[in-house]
Each structure stands twice: as structure tokens, then as C-alpha cells.
Amino acid sequence: MHPFSLPIARYRLTLRALTPIQFPAYAGSTWRGAFGHALRRTVCITREPDCRQCLLWRSCVYSQVFETPAGHGPLLEKINAAPHPYIMQPLATSGRQYAPGEVFALELSLLGAAIGHLPYLIHAIQQVGERGIGKGDGRYALVAVAQELAPGAGEWAQIQAAGGSLQALAGVVPLIPPLPDGVRVRLLTPLRLLQEGTPIRSSRFTFQLFINALMRRITLLHAYHAGVELAADFKALSQRAAAVTLEDADLHWHEWARYSNRQQNHVQMGGLVGSFSLELSGLEDFWPWLWLGQWVHAGKGAVMGMGGYALDCYTGEKAI
């Protein structure tokens, strides 16, 4: 029985271009920046220039979602950067250009308590469309919002049409399927892991580093956004992970950079893409973490869609 209790909700927003829109090669940073500015304009009532000086800092929708305050409780007091409870999926728009009238989609995942803030977030994304995004500030309009019935189910229900009321569904804690014989882990977006500040490239990548990053992220997401402290012997799990070998690893480095308005500079955000296999015999304790990680991503830049992966499970012969 797995200990997870973090509800997850996945949404697909269908948008229609009103003017030409051009997205960069990796649109995650563009969406995140525009979304953050729009959400702050939408919900901020004090207009304090520094959120940390605001009396509403720990209760405001913007800070809870976009700049989650760190440092409450025994597990969290040593944490200086809390994970944020949303993930924007940029793949559909990355490197694309849209002419007026063309329809495209943005996928958004919300985790834990953030699911209750969905109306604010939809409004913020509408505001992005009115102000413009991408090169030339292309504008768009919201057509509809759909929600996946359960993470990974592949079944979607429309919960809002343009101008209509929002009929959101509850978030769902993903079910963990039975342990397969093995999995092929496909890194769908760059996985950026750091060790003492240094990015982990393919020659230094190990299962231990991967599962440690996953366990840390999932544990902190539960603590901050579900109010649950997961009980596990993380030190023992990490030591066991050190003995696990990757099979048929086909990993390479994908470099890209984003512009940081805060730092007024380009920030390198490269990560690993490709795939590797794992034989899961004897790794039952790691399986729930691996499965859940598909919905919450791993490593740096998860809110921008980085660190996304999918599992191809197989029994007996390996999947081809």
C-alpha cells in the first residue's frame, strides 16, 4: 500500500489565435513568465512590490501557487525553496507559429490544494491572451477547458466553454498499478539534476540520483500542498538505489537557455533527454515513486514542463 495522498488534476485549455503568435523553441519559460505576471495582477490587492513584505503573503493565491513560501513545520524549516503546485506543459506550442484563427492547446496540471484555485488560474491565462505572448505579443482567446478524468486515463471531459460556467471535477490521487517486470523510462522533456551545483550529464547519471530527486520532490509536494508528511526510510532507500544499474541507456544532453527578468540575464537550463530501462525485480519499494513521478515531473524547471517522463512497462520480453 503506497502512502501517497496528493490529488492531481490535469487540464487542457483550447485557445484560438487572434493575431499571429510565435513561440520560442522551448515555450515553457515563456508561458511561466506570462502566467506569473498575469496571476499577480489578477489577485494582488495590496500592490506591495515585494510579496514577502505583504501581510497576505502566506494566504494569497499568487504566493501559494507561484512563489510558495518555504519554512513551516519540522520537515520544512530547513527548506529555502518550496516546490510549486503547478506544471505547465509547453510541448504542443514550443517552436510553433499560429496564424489568426488557428487553434492550439496548453496543458496545465495542479497539485494538492492548488486545485481549488483553478478559477483564478484560468482567468490569469485568459489575461495572458488579452495582453499577448511570444514574439510580437500575439493574442489569443480561450475556447474551452477540459479535465482528464484521472491522471493518465486519457479520457477528458469539457468543464468550461467560452463564456460558460466552470464545472470542475475533483482532483484524483493516481492509482499505482501492479509491479511489472521492467520499464523503459522515456525522458520527454529535459531532465536537469544538480549535484553540488553542477548539472548531471549522461556520464554521471545514476538511478540513485534520479530516485533521490523524485523522492525529495514528491515528499515536499505532499508536505506543502497536501499537509502530509510521508514516512519512509529515505536514507536506506537511497543506499539501495546506489546498487541499481541502468540498462540500455540512451541519454544525451539538450542545451537551452531562458531569459530571466529577475536576473536580467540568460540562464542555462540544459538537461538530459533520451531513455533507459530498469529491471524491477526486488525494486518494489521504488515502484510507487517512479509511477507517481510521471505526473509531477523531476528535477529543475518542473513548473515549466521540464523533467517530464513516461514509463513503458513490460512483462517478460522487453517492450520494443
CSV table of C-alpha atoms in Angstrom, one decimal:
chain,number,residue,atom,x,y,z
A,1,MET,CA,0.0,0.0,0.0
A,2,HIS,CA,1.6,3.3,-1.1
A,3,PRO,CA,1.5,6.3,1.3
A,4,PHE,CA,0.6,8.9,-1.4
A,5,SER,CA,-2.4,11.3,-0.9
A,6,LEU,CA,-1.6,14.2,-3.2
A,7,PRO,CA,-4.6,14.8,-5.5
A,8,ILE,CA,-3.7,15.7,-9.1
A,9,ALA,CA,-5.8,17.4,-11.7
A,10,ARG,CA,-4.8,17.8,-15.4
A,11,TYR,CA,-6.4,20.4,-17.7
A,12,ARG,CA,-6.3,21.1,-21.4
A,13,LEU,CA,-7.1,24.7,-22.4
A,14,THR,CA,-8.0,25.1,-26.0
A,15,LEU,CA,-7.0,28.5,-27.3
A,16,ARG,CA,-7.7,30.4,-30.6
A,17,ALA,CA,-5.1,32.8,-32.0
A,18,LEU,CA,-6.5,36.3,-32.6
A,19,THR,CA,-3.3,37.7,-34.1
A,20,PRO,CA,-0.1,35.9,-35.3
A,21,ILE,CA,1.7,34.1,-32.4
A,22,GLN,CA,5.3,32.9,-32.5
A,23,PHE,CA,6.6,30.7,-29.6
A,24,PRO,CA,10.3,30.1,-29.0
A,25,ALA,CA,11.9,26.7,-29.4
A,26,TYR,CA,11.1,25.8,-25.8
A,27,ALA,CA,7.9,27.7,-24.7
A,28,GLY,CA,7.8,26.6,-21.0
A,29,SER,CA,9.7,29.7,-19.7
A,30,THR,CA,7.6,32.0,-21.9
A,31,TRP,CA,4.3,30.6,-20.6
A,32,ARG,CA,5.5,30.5,-17.0
A,33,GLY,CA,6.6,34.2,-17.1
A,34,ALA,CA,3.5,35.5,-18.7
A,35,PHE,CA,1.3,33.4,-16.4
A,36,GLY,CA,3.0,34.6,-13.3
A,37,HIS,CA,2.7,38.3,-14.2
A,38,ALA,CA,-1.0,37.8,-15.1
A,39,LEU,CA,-1.8,35.9,-11.9
A,40,ARG,CA,-0.2,38.5,-9.7
A,41,ARG,CA,-2.1,41.3,-11.5
A,42,THR,CA,-5.3,39.2,-11.1
A,43,VAL,CA,-5.2,38.5,-7.3
A,44,CYS,CA,-2.9,41.1,-5.7
A,45,ILE,CA,-4.9,43.6,-3.6
A,46,THR,CA,-2.1,45.3,-1.7
A,47,ARG,CA,0.3,46.1,-4.6
A,48,GLU,CA,3.3,45.6,-2.4
A,49,PRO,CA,6.4,45.4,-4.7
A,50,ASP,CA,7.9,42.6,-2.6
A,51,CYS,CA,5.4,39.8,-1.8
A,52,ARG,CA,7.5,38.8,1.3
A,53,GLN,CA,6.7,42.1,2.9
A,54,CYS,CA,2.9,41.7,2.4
A,55,LEU,CA,0.6,40.7,5.3
A,56,LEU,CA,-1.2,38.3,2.9
A,57,TRP,CA,2.0,36.6,1.7
A,58,ARG,CA,1.2,33.1,3.2
A,59,SER,CA,-2.5,33.2,2.2
A,60,CYS,CA,-2.5,34.9,-1.2
A,61,VAL,CA,-3.3,32.7,-4.2
A,62,TYR,CA,-0.4,34.1,-6.1
A,63,SER,CA,2.2,33.3,-3.4
A,64,GLN,CA,0.7,29.9,-2.7
A,65,VAL,CA,0.8,28.9,-6.4
A,66,PHE,CA,3.7,30.9,-8.0
A,67,GLU,CA,6.0,31.8,-5.1
A,68,THR,CA,5.2,29.2,-2.4
A,69,PRO,CA,6.6,30.4,0.9
A,70,ALA,CA,9.1,28.0,2.5
A,71,GLY,CA,9.9,27.1,6.1
A,72,HIS,CA,6.9,25.9,8.1
A,73,GLY,CA,7.0,22.7,10.3
A,74,PRO,CA,9.8,20.3,11.3
A,75,LEU,CA,10.2,18.8,7.9
A,76,LEU,CA,10.2,22.2,6.1
A,77,GLU,CA,12.2,24.5,8.3
A,78,LYS,CA,15.5,23.8,6.5
A,79,ILE,CA,13.9,24.2,3.1
A,80,ASN,CA,14.7,27.5,1.4
A,81,ALA,CA,12.8,26.8,-1.9
A,82,ALA,CA,9.4,25.2,-1.8
A,83,PRO,CA,8.1,23.3,-4.8
A,84,HIS,CA,5.2,25.0,-6.6
A,85,PRO,CA,1.9,23.1,-7.1
A,86,TYR,CA,1.5,23.5,-10.9
A,87,ILE,CA,3.1,22.3,-14.1
A,88,MET,CA,2.7,23.9,-17.5
A,89,GLN,CA,3.1,21.6,-20.5
A,90,PRO,CA,4.8,23.5,-23.3
A,91,LEU,CA,5.5,20.8,-25.9
A,92,ALA,CA,2.4,21.5,-28.1
A,93,THR,CA,3.4,25.2,-28.6
A,94,SER,CA,7.2,25.1,-28.5
A,95,GLY,CA,8.7,26.4,-31.7
A,96,ARG,CA,5.3,26.9,-33.3
A,97,GLN,CA,3.7,29.8,-35.1
A,98,TYR,CA,0.0,30.3,-35.3
A,99,ALA,CA,-2.0,32.4,-37.7
A,100,PRO,CA,-5.2,34.2,-36.7
A,101,GLY,CA,-8.0,31.7,-36.3
A,102,GLU,CA,-5.7,28.7,-35.6
A,103,VAL,CA,-6.5,26.6,-32.6
A,104,PHE,CA,-3.9,25.3,-30.2
A,105,ALA,CA,-3.7,23.8,-26.7
A,106,LEU,CA,-1.9,24.4,-23.4
A,107,GLU,CA,-1.9,21.6,-20.7
A,108,LEU,CA,-1.8,22.5,-17.0
A,109,SER,CA,-1.5,20.3,-14.0
A,110,LEU,CA,-2.5,21.4,-10.5
A,111,LEU,CA,-1.4,19.5,-7.3
A,112,GLY,CA,-3.0,19.3,-3.9
A,113,ALA,CA,-4.6,22.4,-2.5
A,114,ALA,CA,-3.9,24.4,-5.7
A,115,ILE,CA,-6.7,22.6,-7.5
A,116,GLY,CA,-9.1,24.8,-5.6
A,117,HIS,CA,-7.6,27.9,-7.2
A,118,LEU,CA,-8.4,26.8,-10.7
A,119,PRO,CA,-10.8,29.7,-11.5
A,120,TYR,CA,-8.1,32.3,-10.7
A,121,LEU,CA,-5.6,30.4,-12.9
A,122,ILE,CA,-7.9,30.1,-15.9
A,123,HIS,CA,-8.6,33.9,-15.6
A,124,ALA,CA,-4.9,34.6,-15.5
A,125,ILE,CA,-4.4,32.5,-18.7
A,126,GLN,CA,-7.2,34.5,-20.3
A,127,GLN,CA,-5.4,37.7,-19.3
A,128,VAL,CA,-2.2,36.5,-20.9
A,129,GLY,CA,-4.2,36.1,-24.1
A,130,GLU,CA,-5.5,39.6,-23.9
A,131,ARG,CA,-2.1,41.2,-23.2
A,132,GLY,CA,-0.1,39.0,-25.6
A,133,ILE,CA,2.5,36.3,-25.5
A,134,GLY,CA,5.6,35.3,-27.5
A,135,LYS,CA,7.4,37.3,-30.1
A,136,GLY,CA,5.3,40.3,-31.1
A,137,ASP,CA,2.9,39.7,-28.2
A,138,GLY,CA,0.5,37.5,-30.1
A,139,ARG,CA,-3.1,37.5,-28.6
A,140,TYR,CA,-5.5,34.6,-28.2
A,141,ALA,CA,-8.9,33.8,-26.8
A,142,LEU,CA,-10.0,30.9,-24.6
A,143,VAL,CA,-12.2,28.4,-26.4
A,144,ALA,CA,-12.7,25.6,-23.9
A,145,VAL,CA,-11.3,23.9,-20.8
A,146,ALA,CA,-11.2,20.1,-20.5
A,147,GLN,CA,-10.1,18.0,-17.5
A,148,GLU,CA,-8.7,14.5,-17.5
A,149,LEU,CA,-11.0,12.1,-15.5
A,150,ALA,CA,-7.9,10.6,-13.8
A,151,PRO,CA,-4.2,11.1,-14.3
A,152,GLY,CA,-3.1,9.1,-17.3
A,153,ALA,CA,-6.6,7.8,-18.1
A,154,GLY,CA,-6.6,9.5,-21.5
A,155,GLU,CA,-10.3,10.4,-21.0
A,156,TRP,CA,-11.2,14.1,-21.0
A,157,ALA,CA,-14.4,15.9,-20.1
A,158,GLN,CA,-15.2,19.5,-21.1
A,159,ILE,CA,-15.6,21.5,-17.9
A,160,GLN,CA,-16.0,25.0,-19.4
A,161,ALA,CA,-16.8,26.6,-22.8
A,162,ALA,CA,-16.0,30.2,-23.6
A,163,GLY,CA,-18.3,32.4,-21.6
A,164,GLY,CA,-19.8,29.5,-19.8
A,165,SER,CA,-19.7,28.4,-16.1
A,166,LEU,CA,-16.9,26.3,-14.8
A,167,GLN,CA,-17.8,22.7,-13.7
A,168,ALA,CA,-14.5,21.4,-12.4
A,169,LEU,CA,-14.0,17.9,-11.2
A,170,ALA,CA,-12.2,16.9,-8.0
A,171,GLY,CA,-8.5,16.0,-8.2
A,172,VAL,CA,-7.5,12.3,-8.1
A,173,VAL,CA,-4.7,10.5,-6.3
A,174,PRO,CA,-3.1,8.3,-9.1
A,175,LEU,CA,-3.6,4.6,-8.6
A,176,ILE,CA,-0.3,2.6,-8.5
A,177,PRO,CA,-0.6,-0.5,-10.9
A,178,PRO,CA,1.0,-3.8,-10.0
A,179,LEU,CA,4.8,-4.1,-10.4
A,180,PRO,CA,5.8,-5.0,-13.9
A,181,ASP,CA,9.0,-7.0,-14.7
A,182,GLY,CA,10.6,-3.8,-16.0
A,183,VAL,CA,10.1,-0.4,-17.5
A,184,ARG,CA,11.6,1.8,-20.2
A,185,VAL,CA,11.8,5.4,-18.8
A,186,ARG,CA,11.4,7.9,-21.6
A,187,LEU,CA,12.5,11.5,-20.8
A,188,LEU,CA,10.0,13.6,-22.7
A,189,THR,CA,11.5,17.0,-21.7
A,190,PRO,CA,15.0,17.9,-20.5
A,191,LEU,CA,15.8,16.4,-17.0
A,192,ARG,CA,18.0,18.8,-15.1
A,193,LEU,CA,19.5,17.4,-12.0
A,194,LEU,CA,22.2,19.2,-10.0
A,195,GLN,CA,24.8,17.7,-7.6
A,196,GLU,CA,26.6,20.4,-5.6
A,197,GLY,CA,25.5,23.0,-8.1
A,198,THR,CA,26.9,21.0,-11.1
A,199,PRO,CA,24.5,19.7,-13.8
A,200,ILE,CA,24.4,15.9,-14.1
A,201,ARG,CA,25.2,14.8,-17.7
A,202,SER,CA,24.8,11.3,-19.1
A,203,SER,CA,28.2,10.0,-17.9
A,204,ARG,CA,27.3,10.8,-14.2
A,205,PHE,CA,23.6,10.0,-14.3
A,206,THR,CA,22.5,7.2,-12.0
A,207,PHE,CA,19.3,5.6,-10.8
A,208,GLN,CA,20.2,6.8,-7.3
A,209,LEU,CA,20.4,10.5,-8.4
A,210,PHE,CA,17.1,10.1,-10.3
A,211,ILE,CA,15.1,8.4,-7.5
A,212,ASN,CA,16.5,10.7,-4.8
A,213,ALA,CA,15.3,13.8,-6.8
A,214,LEU,CA,11.9,12.1,-7.2
A,215,MET,CA,11.5,11.2,-3.6
A,216,ARG,CA,12.5,14.7,-2.4
A,217,ARG,CA,10.1,16.4,-4.8
A,218,ILE,CA,7.2,14.1,-4.0
A,219,THR,CA,7.8,14.4,-0.3
A,220,LEU,CA,7.9,18.2,-0.3
A,221,LEU,CA,4.8,18.4,-2.6
A,222,HIS,CA,2.9,16.3,0.0
A,223,ALA,CA,4.1,18.4,2.9
A,224,TYR,CA,3.5,21.8,1.3
A,225,HIS,CA,0.4,21.2,-0.7
A,226,ALA,CA,-1.4,18.2,0.9
A,227,GLY,CA,-0.4,18.8,4.5
A,228,VAL,CA,1.0,15.3,4.8
A,229,GLU,CA,4.5,14.2,5.9
A,230,LEU,CA,5.4,10.9,4.2
A,231,ALA,CA,7.0,8.3,6.4
A,232,ALA,CA,9.8,6.4,4.7
A,233,ASP,CA,13.4,5.4,5.4
A,234,PHE,CA,14.8,7.7,2.7
A,235,LYS,CA,18.5,7.0,3.7
A,236,ALA,CA,18.0,3.3,3.3
A,237,LEU,CA,16.1,3.7,0.1
A,238,SER,CA,18.9,5.9,-1.3
A,239,GLN,CA,21.6,3.4,-0.3
A,240,ARG,CA,19.7,0.6,-2.0
A,241,ALA,CA,19.3,2.7,-5.1
A,242,ALA,CA,23.0,3.0,-5.4
A,243,ALA,CA,23.2,-0.7,-6.4
A,244,VAL,CA,20.6,-0.4,-9.2
A,245,THR,CA,22.1,-0.3,-12.7
A,246,LEU,CA,20.5,1.3,-15.8
A,247,GLU,CA,20.1,-0.9,-18.8
A,248,ASP,CA,20.2,0.1,-22.5
A,249,ALA,CA,20.7,3.8,-21.5
A,250,ASP,CA,20.4,6.1,-24.5
A,251,LEU,CA,20.8,9.6,-22.9
A,252,HIS,CA,22.2,12.8,-24.3
A,253,TRP,CA,22.4,16.5,-23.3
A,254,HIS,CA,19.9,19.0,-24.7
A,255,GLU,CA,21.0,22.6,-24.1
A,256,TRP,CA,18.8,25.6,-24.0
A,257,ALA,CA,18.6,28.9,-22.1
A,258,ARG,CA,15.8,31.1,-20.9
A,259,TYR,CA,15.8,34.8,-20.2
A,260,SER,CA,15.3,35.7,-16.5
A,261,ASN,CA,13.6,39.0,-15.9
A,262,ARG,CA,14.6,38.8,-12.3
A,263,GLN,CA,18.3,38.2,-13.1
A,264,GLN,CA,18.3,40.3,-16.3
A,265,ASN,CA,20.3,37.6,-18.0
A,266,HIS,CA,20.1,34.3,-19.9
A,267,VAL,CA,20.0,31.3,-17.6
A,268,GLN,CA,21.3,27.9,-18.9
A,269,MET,CA,18.6,25.2,-18.5
A,270,GLY,CA,20.0,22.2,-20.3
A,271,GLY,CA,19.1,18.7,-19.3
A,272,LEU,CA,19.1,15.1,-20.3
A,273,VAL,CA,16.7,13.6,-22.9
A,274,GLY,CA,16.5,10.0,-24.1
A,275,SER,CA,15.6,6.8,-22.3
A,276,PHE,CA,16.8,4.0,-20.1
A,277,SER,CA,15.5,0.7,-18.9
A,278,LEU,CA,15.1,-0.8,-15.4
A,279,GLU,CA,14.6,-4.4,-14.3
A,280,LEU,CA,12.2,-4.1,-11.3
A,281,SER,CA,12.7,-7.4,-9.6
A,282,GLY,CA,13.4,-6.5,-6.0
A,283,LEU,CA,12.6,-2.9,-6.5
A,284,GLU,CA,9.0,-2.9,-5.2
A,285,ASP,CA,9.7,0.0,-2.8
A,286,PHE,CA,10.8,2.3,-5.6
A,287,TRP,CA,7.9,1.5,-8.0
A,288,PRO,CA,5.2,3.8,-6.4
A,289,TRP,CA,7.7,6.8,-6.6
A,290,LEU,CA,8.5,6.0,-10.2
A,291,TRP,CA,4.9,5.8,-11.2
A,292,LEU,CA,3.8,9.0,-9.4
A,293,GLY,CA,6.7,10.9,-10.8
A,294,GLN,CA,5.1,10.8,-14.2
A,295,TRP,CA,2.5,13.3,-13.1
A,296,VAL,CA,4.7,15.6,-11.0
A,297,HIS,CA,8.0,15.6,-13.1
A,298,ALA,CA,11.5,15.6,-11.6
A,299,GLY,CA,14.5,18.0,-11.4
A,300,LYS,CA,14.7,21.7,-12.0
A,301,GLY,CA,12.2,23.6,-14.0
A,302,ALA,CA,9.3,21.2,-13.4
A,303,VAL,CA,6.8,24.1,-13.4
A,304,MET,CA,7.9,24.9,-17.0
A,305,GLY,CA,7.4,21.3,-18.1
A,306,MET,CA,10.9,20.1,-17.7
A,307,GLY,CA,11.7,16.7,-16.2
A,308,GLY,CA,8.6,15.1,-17.7
A,309,TYR,CA,8.9,11.4,-18.4
A,310,ALA,CA,6.7,8.4,-19.3
A,311,LEU,CA,7.0,4.7,-18.3
A,312,ASP,CA,6.7,1.9,-20.9
A,313,CYS,CA,6.0,-1.2,-18.8
A,314,TYR,CA,6.7,-4.7,-19.9
A,315,THR,CA,6.4,-8.2,-18.6
A,316,GLY,CA,8.7,-11.0,-19.8
A,317,GLU,CA,10.3,-9.7,-23.0
A,318,LYS,CA,11.2,-6.1,-23.1
A,319,ALA,CA,9.0,-3.7,-25.0
A,320,ILE,CA,10.4,-2.6,-28.3
